[in-house]
PDB file of C-alpha atoms and ligand atoms in Angstrom:
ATOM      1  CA  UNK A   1     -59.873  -1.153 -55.530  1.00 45.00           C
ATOM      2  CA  UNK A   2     -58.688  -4.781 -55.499  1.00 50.00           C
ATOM      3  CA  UNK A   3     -61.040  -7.754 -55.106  1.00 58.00           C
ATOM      4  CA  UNK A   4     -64.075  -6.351 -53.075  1.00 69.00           C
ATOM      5  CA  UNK A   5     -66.893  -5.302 -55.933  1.00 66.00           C
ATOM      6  CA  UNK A   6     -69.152  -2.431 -54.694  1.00 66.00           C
ATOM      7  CA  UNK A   7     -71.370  -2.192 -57.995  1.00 64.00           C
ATOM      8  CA  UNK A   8     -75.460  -2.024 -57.096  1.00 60.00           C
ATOM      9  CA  UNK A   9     -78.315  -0.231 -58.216  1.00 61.00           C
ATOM     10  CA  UNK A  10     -77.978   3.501 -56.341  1.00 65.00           C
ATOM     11  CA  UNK A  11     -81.322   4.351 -55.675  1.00 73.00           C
ATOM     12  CA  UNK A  12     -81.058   1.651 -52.920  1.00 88.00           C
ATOM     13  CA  UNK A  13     -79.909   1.402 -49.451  1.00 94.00           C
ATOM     14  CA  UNK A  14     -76.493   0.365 -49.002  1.00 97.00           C
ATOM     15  CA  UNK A  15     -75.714  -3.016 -47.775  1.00 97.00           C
ATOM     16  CA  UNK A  16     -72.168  -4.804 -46.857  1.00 98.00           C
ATOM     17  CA  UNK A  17     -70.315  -6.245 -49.262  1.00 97.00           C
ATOM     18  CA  UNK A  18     -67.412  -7.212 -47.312  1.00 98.00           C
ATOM     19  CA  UNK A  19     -66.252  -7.175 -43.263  1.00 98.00           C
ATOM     20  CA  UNK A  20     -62.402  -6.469 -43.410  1.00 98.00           C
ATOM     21  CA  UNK A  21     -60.233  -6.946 -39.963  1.00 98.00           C
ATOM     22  CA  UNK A  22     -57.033  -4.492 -40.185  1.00 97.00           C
ATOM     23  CA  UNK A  23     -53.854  -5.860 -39.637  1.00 97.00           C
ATOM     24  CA  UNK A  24     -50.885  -5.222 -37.202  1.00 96.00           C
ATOM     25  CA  UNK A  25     -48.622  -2.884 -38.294  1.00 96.00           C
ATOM     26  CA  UNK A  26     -45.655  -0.394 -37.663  1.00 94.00           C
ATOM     27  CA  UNK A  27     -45.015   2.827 -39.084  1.00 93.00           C
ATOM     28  CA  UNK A  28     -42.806   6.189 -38.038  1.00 93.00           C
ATOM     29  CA  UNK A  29     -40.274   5.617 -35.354  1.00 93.00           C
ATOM     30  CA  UNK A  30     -42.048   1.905 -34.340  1.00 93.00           C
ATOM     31  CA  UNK A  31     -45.624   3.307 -33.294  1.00 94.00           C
ATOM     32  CA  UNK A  32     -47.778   0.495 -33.318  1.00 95.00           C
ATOM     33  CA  UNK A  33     -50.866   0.305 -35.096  1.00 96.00           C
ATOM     34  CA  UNK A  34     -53.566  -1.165 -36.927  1.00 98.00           C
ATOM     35  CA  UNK A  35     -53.597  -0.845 -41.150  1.00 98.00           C
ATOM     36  CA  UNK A  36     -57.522  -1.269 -42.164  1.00 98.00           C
ATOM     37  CA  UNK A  37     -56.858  -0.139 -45.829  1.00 98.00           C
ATOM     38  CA  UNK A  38     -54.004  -0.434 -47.490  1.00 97.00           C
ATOM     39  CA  UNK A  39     -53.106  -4.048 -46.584  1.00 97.00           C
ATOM     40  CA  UNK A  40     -53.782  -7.325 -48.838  1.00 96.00           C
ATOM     41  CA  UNK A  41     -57.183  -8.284 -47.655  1.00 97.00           C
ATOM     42  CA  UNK A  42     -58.254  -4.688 -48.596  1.00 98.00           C
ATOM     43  CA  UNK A  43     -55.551  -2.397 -50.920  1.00 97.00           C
ATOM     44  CA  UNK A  44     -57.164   1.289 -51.160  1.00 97.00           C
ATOM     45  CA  UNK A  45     -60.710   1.994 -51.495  1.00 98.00           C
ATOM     46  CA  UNK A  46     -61.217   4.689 -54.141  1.00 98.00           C
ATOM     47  CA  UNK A  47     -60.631   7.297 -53.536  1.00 98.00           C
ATOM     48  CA  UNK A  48     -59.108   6.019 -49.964  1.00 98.00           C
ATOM     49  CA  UNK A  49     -55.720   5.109 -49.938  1.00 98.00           C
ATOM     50  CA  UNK A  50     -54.926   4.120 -46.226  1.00 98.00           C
ATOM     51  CA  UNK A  51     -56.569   3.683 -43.279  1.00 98.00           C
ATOM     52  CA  UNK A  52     -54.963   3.332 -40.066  1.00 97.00           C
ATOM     53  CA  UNK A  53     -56.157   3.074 -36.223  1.00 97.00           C
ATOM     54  CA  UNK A  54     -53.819   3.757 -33.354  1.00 95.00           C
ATOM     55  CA  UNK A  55     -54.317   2.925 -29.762  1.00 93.00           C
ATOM     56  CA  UNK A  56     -52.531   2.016 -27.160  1.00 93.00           C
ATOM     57  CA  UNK A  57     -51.893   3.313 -23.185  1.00 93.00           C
ATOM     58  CA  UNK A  58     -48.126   2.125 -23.557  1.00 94.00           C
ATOM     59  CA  UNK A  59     -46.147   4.792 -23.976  1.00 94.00           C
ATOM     60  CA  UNK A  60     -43.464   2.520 -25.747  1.00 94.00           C
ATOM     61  CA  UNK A  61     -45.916   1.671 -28.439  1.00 95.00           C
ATOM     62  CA  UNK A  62     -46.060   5.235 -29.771  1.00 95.00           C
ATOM     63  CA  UNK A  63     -43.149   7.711 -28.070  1.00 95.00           C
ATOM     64  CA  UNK A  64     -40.989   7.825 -31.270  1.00 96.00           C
ATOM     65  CA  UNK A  65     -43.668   9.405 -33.855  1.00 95.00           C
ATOM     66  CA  UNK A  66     -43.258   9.824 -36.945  1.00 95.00           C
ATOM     67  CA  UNK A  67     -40.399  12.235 -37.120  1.00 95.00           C
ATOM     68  CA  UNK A  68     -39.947  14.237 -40.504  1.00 95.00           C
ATOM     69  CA  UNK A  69     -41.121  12.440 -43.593  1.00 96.00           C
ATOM     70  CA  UNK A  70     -42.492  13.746 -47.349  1.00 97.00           C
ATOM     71  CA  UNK A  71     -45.885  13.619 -48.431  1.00 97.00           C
ATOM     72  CA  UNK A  72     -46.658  14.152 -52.523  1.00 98.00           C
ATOM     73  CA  UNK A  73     -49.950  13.663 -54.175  1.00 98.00           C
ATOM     74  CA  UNK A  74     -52.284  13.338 -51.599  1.00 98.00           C
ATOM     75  CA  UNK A  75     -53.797  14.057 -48.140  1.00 98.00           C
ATOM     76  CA  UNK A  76     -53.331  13.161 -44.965  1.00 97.00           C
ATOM     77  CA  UNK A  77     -56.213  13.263 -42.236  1.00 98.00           C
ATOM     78  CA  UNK A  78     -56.013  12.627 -38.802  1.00 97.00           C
ATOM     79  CA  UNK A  79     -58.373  12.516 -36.448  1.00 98.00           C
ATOM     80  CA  UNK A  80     -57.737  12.183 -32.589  1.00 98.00           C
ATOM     81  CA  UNK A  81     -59.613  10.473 -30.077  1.00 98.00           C
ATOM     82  CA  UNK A  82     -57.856  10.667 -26.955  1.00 97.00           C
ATOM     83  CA  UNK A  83     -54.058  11.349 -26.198  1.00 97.00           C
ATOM     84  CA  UNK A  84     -52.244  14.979 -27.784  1.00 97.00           C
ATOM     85  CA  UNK A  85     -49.830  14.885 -30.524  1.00 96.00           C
ATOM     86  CA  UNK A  86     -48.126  18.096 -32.057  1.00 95.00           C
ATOM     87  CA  UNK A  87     -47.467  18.377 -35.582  1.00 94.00           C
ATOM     88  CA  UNK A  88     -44.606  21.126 -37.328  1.00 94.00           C
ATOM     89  CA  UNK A  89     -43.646  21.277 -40.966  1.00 91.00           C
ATOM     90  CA  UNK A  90     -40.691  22.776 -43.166  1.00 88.00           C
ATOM     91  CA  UNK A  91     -42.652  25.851 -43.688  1.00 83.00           C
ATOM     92  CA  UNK A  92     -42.967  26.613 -40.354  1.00 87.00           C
ATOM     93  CA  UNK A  93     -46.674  25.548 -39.561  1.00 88.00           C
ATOM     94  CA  UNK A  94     -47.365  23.987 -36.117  1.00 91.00           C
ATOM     95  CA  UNK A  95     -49.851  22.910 -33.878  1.00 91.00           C
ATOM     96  CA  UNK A  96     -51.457  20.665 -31.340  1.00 95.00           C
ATOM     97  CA  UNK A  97     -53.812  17.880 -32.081  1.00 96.00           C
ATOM     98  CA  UNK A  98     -55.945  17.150 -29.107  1.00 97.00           C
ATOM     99  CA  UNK A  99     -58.371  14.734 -28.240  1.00 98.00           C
ATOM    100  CA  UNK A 100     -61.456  15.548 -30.767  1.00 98.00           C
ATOM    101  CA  UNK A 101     -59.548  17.534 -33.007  1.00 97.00           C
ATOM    102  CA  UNK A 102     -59.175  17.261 -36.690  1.00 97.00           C
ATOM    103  CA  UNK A 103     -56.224  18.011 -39.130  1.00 96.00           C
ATOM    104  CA  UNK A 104     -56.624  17.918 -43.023  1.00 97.00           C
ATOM    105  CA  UNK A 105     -53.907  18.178 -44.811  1.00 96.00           C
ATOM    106  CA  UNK A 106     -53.354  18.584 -48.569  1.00 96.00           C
ATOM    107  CA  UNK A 107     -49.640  17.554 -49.360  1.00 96.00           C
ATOM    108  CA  UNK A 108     -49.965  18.578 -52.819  1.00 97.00           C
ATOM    109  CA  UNK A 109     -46.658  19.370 -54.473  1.00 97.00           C
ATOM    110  CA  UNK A 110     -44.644  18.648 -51.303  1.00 95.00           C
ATOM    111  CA  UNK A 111     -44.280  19.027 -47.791  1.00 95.00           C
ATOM    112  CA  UNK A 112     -42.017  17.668 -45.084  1.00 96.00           C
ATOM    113  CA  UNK A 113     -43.506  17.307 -41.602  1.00 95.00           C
ATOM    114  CA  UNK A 114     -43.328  15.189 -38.125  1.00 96.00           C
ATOM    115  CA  UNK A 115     -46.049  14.043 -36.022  1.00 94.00           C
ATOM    116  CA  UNK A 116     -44.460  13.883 -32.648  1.00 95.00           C
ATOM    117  CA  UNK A 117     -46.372  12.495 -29.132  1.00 96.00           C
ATOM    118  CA  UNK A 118     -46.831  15.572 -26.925  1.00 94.00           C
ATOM    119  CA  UNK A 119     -47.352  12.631 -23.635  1.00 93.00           C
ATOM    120  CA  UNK A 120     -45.052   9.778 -22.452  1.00 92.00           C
ATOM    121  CA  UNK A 121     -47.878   7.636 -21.155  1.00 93.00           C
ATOM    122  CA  UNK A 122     -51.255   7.607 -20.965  1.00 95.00           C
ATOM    123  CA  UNK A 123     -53.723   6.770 -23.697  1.00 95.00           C
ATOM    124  CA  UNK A 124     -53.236   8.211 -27.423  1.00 95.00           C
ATOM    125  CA  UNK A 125     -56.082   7.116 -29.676  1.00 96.00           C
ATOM    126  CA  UNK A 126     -56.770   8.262 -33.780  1.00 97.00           C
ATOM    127  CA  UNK A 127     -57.026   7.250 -36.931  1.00 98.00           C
ATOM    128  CA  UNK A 128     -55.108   8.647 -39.910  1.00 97.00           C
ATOM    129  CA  UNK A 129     -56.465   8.342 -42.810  1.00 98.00           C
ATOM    130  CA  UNK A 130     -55.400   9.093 -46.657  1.00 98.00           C
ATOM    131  CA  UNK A 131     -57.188  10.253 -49.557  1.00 98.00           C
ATOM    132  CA  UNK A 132     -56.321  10.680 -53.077  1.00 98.00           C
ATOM    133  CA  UNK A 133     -55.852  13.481 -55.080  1.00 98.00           C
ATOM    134  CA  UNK A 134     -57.432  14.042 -58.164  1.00 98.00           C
ATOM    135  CA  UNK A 135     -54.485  14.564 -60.945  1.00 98.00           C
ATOM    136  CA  UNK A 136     -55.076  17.666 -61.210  1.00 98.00           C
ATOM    137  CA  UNK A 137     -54.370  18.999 -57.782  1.00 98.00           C
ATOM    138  CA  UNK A 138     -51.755  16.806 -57.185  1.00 98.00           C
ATOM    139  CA  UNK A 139     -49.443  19.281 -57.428  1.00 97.00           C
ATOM    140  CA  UNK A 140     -51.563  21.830 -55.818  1.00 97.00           C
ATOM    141  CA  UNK A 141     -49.919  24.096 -52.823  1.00 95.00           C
ATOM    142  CA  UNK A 142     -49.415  22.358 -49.776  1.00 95.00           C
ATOM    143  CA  UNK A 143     -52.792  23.287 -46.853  1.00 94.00           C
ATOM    144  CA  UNK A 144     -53.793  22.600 -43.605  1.00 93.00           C
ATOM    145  CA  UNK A 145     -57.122  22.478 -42.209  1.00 95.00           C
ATOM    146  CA  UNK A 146     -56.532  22.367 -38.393  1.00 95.00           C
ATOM    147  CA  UNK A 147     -59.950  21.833 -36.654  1.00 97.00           C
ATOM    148  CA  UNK A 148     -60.133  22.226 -32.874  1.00 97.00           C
ATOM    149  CA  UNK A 149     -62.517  20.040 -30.881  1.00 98.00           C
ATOM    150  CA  UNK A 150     -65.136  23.007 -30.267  1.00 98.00           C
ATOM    151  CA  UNK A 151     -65.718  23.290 -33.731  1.00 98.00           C
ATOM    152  CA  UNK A 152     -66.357  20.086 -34.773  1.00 98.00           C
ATOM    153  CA  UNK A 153     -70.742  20.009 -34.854  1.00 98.00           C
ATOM    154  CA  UNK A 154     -72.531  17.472 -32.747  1.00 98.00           C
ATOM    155  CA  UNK A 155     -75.697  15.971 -33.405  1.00 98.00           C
ATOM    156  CA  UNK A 156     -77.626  14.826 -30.599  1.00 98.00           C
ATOM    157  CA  UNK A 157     -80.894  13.224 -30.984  1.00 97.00           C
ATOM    158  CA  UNK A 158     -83.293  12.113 -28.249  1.00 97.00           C
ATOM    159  CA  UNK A 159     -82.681   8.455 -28.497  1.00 98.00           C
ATOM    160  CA  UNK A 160     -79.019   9.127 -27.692  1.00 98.00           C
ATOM    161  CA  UNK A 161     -77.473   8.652 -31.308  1.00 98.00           C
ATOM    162  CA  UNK A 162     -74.646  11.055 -31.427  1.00 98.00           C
ATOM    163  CA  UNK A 163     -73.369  12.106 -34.565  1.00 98.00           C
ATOM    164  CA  UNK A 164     -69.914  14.296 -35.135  1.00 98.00           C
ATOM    165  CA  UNK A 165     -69.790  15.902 -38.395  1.00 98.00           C
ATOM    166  CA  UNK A 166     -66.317  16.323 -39.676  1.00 98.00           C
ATOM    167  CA  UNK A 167     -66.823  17.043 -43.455  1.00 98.00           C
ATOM    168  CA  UNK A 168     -69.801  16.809 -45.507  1.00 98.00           C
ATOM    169  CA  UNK A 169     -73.243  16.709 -44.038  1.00 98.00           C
ATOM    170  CA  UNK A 170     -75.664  15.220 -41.653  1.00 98.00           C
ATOM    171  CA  UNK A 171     -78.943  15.923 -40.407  1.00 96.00           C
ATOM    172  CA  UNK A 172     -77.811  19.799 -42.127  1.00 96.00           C
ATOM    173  CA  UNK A 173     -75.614  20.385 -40.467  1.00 98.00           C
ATOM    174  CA  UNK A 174     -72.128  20.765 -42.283  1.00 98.00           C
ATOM    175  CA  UNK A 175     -68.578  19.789 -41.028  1.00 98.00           C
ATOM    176  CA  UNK A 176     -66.014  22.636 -40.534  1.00 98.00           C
ATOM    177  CA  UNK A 177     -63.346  20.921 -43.548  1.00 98.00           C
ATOM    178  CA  UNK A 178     -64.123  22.826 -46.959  1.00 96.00           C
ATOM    179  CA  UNK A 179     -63.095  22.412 -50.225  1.00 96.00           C
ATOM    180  CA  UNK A 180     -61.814  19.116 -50.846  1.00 98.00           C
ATOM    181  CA  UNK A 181     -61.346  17.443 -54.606  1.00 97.00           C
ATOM    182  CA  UNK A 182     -63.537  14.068 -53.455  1.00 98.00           C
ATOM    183  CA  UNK A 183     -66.197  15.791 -51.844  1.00 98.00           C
ATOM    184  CA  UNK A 184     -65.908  13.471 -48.910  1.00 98.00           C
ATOM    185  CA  UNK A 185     -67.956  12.821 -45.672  1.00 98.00           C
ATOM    186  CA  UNK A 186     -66.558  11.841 -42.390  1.00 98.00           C
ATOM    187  CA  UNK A 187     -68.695  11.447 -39.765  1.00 98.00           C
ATOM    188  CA  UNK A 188     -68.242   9.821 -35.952  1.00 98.00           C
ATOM    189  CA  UNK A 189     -71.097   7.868 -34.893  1.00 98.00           C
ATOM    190  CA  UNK A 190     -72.027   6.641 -31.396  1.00 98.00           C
ATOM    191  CA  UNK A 191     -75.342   4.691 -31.541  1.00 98.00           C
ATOM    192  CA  UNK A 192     -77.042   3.092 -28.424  1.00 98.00           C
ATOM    193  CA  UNK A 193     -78.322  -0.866 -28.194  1.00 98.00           C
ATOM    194  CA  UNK A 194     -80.757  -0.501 -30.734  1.00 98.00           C
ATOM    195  CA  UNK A 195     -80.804   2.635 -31.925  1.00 98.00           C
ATOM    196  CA  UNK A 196     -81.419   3.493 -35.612  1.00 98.00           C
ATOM    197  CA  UNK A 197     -79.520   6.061 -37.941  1.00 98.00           C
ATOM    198  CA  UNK A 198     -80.061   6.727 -41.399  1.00 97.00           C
ATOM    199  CA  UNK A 199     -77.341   8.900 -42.919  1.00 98.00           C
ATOM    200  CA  UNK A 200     -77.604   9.845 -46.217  1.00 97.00           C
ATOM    201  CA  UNK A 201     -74.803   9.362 -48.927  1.00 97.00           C
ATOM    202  CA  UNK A 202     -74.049  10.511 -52.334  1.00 97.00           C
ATOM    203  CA  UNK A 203     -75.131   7.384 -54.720  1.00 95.00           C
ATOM    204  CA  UNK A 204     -71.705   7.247 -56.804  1.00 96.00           C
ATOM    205  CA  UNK A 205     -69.290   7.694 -53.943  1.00 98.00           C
ATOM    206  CA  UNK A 206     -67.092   4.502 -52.495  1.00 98.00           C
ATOM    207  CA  UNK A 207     -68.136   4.467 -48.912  1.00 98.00           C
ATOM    208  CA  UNK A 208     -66.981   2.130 -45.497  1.00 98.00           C
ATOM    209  CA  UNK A 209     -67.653   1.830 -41.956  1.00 98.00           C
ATOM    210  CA  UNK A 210     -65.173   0.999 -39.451  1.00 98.00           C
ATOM    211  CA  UNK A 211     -66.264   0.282 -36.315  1.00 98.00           C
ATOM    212  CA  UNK A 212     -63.974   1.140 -33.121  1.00 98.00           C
ATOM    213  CA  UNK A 213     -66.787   0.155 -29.836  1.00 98.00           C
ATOM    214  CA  UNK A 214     -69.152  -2.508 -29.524  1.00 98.00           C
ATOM    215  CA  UNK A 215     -71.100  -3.515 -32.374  1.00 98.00           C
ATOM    216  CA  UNK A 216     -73.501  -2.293 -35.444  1.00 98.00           C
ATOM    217  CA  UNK A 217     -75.748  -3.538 -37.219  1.00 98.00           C
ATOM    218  CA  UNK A 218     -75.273  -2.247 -40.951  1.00 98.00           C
ATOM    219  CA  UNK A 219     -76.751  -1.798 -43.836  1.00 98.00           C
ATOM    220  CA  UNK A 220     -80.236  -3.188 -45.527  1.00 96.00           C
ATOM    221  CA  UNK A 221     -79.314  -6.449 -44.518  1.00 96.00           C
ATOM    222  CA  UNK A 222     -78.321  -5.429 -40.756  1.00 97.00           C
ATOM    223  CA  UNK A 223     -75.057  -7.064 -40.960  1.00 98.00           C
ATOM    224  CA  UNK A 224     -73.935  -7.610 -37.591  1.00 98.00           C
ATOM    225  CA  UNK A 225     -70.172  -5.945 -37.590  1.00 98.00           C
ATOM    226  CA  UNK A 226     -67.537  -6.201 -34.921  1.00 98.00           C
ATOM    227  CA  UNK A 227     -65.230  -4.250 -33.277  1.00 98.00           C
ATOM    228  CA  UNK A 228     -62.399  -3.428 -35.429  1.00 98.00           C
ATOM    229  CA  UNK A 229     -64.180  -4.527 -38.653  1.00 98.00           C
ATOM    230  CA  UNK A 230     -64.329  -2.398 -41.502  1.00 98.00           C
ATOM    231  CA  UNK A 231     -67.324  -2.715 -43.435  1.00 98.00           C
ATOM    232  CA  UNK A 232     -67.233  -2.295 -47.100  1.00 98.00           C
ATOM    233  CA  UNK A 233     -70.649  -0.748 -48.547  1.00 98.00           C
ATOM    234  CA  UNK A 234     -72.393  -1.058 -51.594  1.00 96.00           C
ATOM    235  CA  UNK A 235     -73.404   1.711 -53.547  1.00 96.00           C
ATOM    236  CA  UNK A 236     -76.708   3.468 -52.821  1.00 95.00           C
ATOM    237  CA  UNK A 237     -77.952   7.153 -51.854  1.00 95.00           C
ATOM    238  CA  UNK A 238     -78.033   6.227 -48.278  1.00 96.00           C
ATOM    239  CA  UNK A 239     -77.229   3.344 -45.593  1.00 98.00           C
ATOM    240  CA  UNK A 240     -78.788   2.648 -41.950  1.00 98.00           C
ATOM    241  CA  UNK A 241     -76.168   2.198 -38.861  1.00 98.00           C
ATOM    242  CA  UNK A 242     -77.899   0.659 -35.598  1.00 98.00           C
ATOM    243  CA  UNK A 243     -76.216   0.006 -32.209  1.00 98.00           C
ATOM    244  CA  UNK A 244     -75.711  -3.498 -31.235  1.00 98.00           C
ATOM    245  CA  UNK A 245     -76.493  -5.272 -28.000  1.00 97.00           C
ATOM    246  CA  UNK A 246     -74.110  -2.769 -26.356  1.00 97.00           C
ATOM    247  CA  UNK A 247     -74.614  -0.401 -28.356  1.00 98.00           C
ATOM    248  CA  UNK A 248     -71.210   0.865 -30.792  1.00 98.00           C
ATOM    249  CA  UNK A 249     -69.187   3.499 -32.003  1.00 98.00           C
ATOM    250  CA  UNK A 250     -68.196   3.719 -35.571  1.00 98.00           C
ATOM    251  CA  UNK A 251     -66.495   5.695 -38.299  1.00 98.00           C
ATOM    252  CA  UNK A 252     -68.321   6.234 -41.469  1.00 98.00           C
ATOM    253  CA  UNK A 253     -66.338   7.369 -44.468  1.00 98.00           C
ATOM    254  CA  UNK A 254     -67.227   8.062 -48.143  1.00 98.00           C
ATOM    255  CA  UNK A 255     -65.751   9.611 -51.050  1.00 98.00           C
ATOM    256  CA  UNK A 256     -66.001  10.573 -55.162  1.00 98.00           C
ATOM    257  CA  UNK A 257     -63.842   7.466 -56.588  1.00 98.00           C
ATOM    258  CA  UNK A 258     -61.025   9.027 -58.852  1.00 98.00           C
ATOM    259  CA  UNK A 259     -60.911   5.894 -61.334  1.00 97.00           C
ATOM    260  CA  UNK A 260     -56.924   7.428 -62.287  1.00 98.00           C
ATOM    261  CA  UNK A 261     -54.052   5.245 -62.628  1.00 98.00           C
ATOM    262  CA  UNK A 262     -52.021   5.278 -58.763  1.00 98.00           C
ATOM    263  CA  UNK A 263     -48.851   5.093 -58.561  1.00 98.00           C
ATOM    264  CA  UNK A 264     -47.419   4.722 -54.992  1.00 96.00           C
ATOM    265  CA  UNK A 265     -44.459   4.770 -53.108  1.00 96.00           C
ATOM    266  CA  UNK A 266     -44.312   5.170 -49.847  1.00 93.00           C
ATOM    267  CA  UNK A 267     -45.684   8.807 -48.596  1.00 95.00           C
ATOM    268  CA  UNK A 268     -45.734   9.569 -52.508  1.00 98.00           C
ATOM    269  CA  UNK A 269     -48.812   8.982 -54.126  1.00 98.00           C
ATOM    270  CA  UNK A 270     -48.747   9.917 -58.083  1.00 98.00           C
ATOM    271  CA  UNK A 271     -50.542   9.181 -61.355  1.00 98.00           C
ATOM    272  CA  UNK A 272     -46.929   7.307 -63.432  1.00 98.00           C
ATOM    273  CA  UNK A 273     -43.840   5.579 -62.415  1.00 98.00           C
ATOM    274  CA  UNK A 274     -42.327   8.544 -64.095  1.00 98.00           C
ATOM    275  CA  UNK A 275     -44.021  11.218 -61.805  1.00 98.00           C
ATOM    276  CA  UNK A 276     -42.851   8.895 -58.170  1.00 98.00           C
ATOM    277  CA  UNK A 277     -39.380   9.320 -59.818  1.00 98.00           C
ATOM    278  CA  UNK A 278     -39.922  12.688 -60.540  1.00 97.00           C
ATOM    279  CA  UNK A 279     -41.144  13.326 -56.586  1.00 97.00           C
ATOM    280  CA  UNK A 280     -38.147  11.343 -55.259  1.00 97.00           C
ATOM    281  CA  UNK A 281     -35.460  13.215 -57.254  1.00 97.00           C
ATOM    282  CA  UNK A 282     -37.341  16.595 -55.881  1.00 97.00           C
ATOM    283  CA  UNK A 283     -37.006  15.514 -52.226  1.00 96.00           C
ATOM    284  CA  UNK A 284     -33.847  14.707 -52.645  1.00 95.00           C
ATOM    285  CA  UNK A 285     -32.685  17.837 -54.252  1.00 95.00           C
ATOM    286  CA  UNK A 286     -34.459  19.981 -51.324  1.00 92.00           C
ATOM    287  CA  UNK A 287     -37.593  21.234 -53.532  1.00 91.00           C
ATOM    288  CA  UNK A 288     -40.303  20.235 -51.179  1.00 90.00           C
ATOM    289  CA  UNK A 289     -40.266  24.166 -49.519  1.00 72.00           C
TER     290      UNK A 289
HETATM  291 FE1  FE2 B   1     -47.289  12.251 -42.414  1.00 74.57          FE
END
């Protein structure tokens, strides 16, 4: 996972190891945005591959999309904030990704889609993010999990912490994505000045913050971390988030490191050099249906 070392004891509270700033960055037809993971200061994350932010209320910053592109090997989740964005594939799926929603999506063996603005101004506002796939399932059949806004659960506690549970488990109560190889959690979390959360998280698994409003204080050593920071956390079976002085919004992301060789080539994300040419020669010769 490139220089950042997450070792610790795991029967401990998590603590930051490092505080990562994305970096500018274009990808599609020229949308602009912001790559957390998968840039020099911070290369993947096992089992996290990329992380990216979007947001902008320029229309010219994010009107061309990503028209159709392959995906092998891995899976792509994106999660809206604000702004709508409709998604279609070469076998015919479709849909509309609204502010709140959630889309999970296992490329597996192959699948060609496009990720297309559905506004020409206004704000649009996400994060896509990429997980790896186990070798095993890489070439697993190609699934979505589209997750409308209404059925992503809520947490509310009475000291205003607000928790959105998007896979795995907080407080009990279980996100709406099943069934994925890293046994991930995903959770949105809006804390008030001051405010406490502890959120529990399996020992072994890699886990980060990213923080998108305000501030947070992280971790046993209440690291103060910025907006647009990503903090990288030790290991440990559980970590405490706490609103700054204006309180903050954050993501906070964990997953079941693979430890597998990666191979990686643009949207093709393999085991061997031999298995990226293998994917290439595929697309080309019209097998990802
Ligand atoms: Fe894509």
């Amino acid at each position: 996972m490139g220089q950042v070392r997450v070792q610790s004891a795991t029967n401990a509270e998590r603590r930051v190891v490092a505080a990562i700033r994305g970096r500018p960055a274009s990808d599609g037809a020229g949308v602009k945005l912001t790559r957390v993971i998968g840039q020099p200061a911070l290369p993947d994350l096992d089992p996290f591959l990329m992380l990216d932010e979007f947001g902008s209320d320029k229309g010219a910053d994010y009107i061309g999309g990503f028209p159709d592109h392959p995906h092998r090997g891995f899976e792509t989740v994106t999660y809206m904030l604000a702004g709508r964005m409709r998604h279609g594939d070469n076998q015919g799926n479709v849909g509309l990704l609204r502010p709140g929603s959630v889309q999970w999506m296992t490329a597996g063996r192959g699948i060609i889609h496009s990720e297309m603005p559905e506004q020409e101004e206004g704000l649009m506002q996400g994060f896509q993010l990429w997980v790896n796939l186990p070798a095993k399932d890489k070439m697993t059949k190609p699934r979505y999990q589209d997750i409308d806004p209404e059925n992503v659960p809520v947490v509310e506690r009475a000291d205003g912490t607000k928790v959105k549970v998007l896979v795995g488990s907080f407080d009990g109560v279980r996100g709406p994505v099943t069934d994925v190889a890293t046994d991930p959690l995903y959770l949105d979390i809006t804390l008030p000045a001051g405010v406490k959360a502890g959120v529990a998280v399996a020992a072994e698994h890699n886990a980060f913050a990213y923080v998108f409003e305000g501030t947070a204080r992280i971790g046993a050593e209440a690291q103060l971390v910025e907006r647009g920071q990503l903090a990288v956390l030790s290991l440990g079976d559980g970590v405490t988030v706490e609103g700054g002085p204006k309180g903050g919004r954050l993501i906070l992301v964990a997953g079941r490191p693979l430890r597998e060789p990666v191979a990686k080539y643009g949207p093709f994300v393999m085991n061997t050099p031999a298995e990226i040419h293998q994917a290439i020669a595929d697309y080309q010769a019209g097998k990802f249906v």
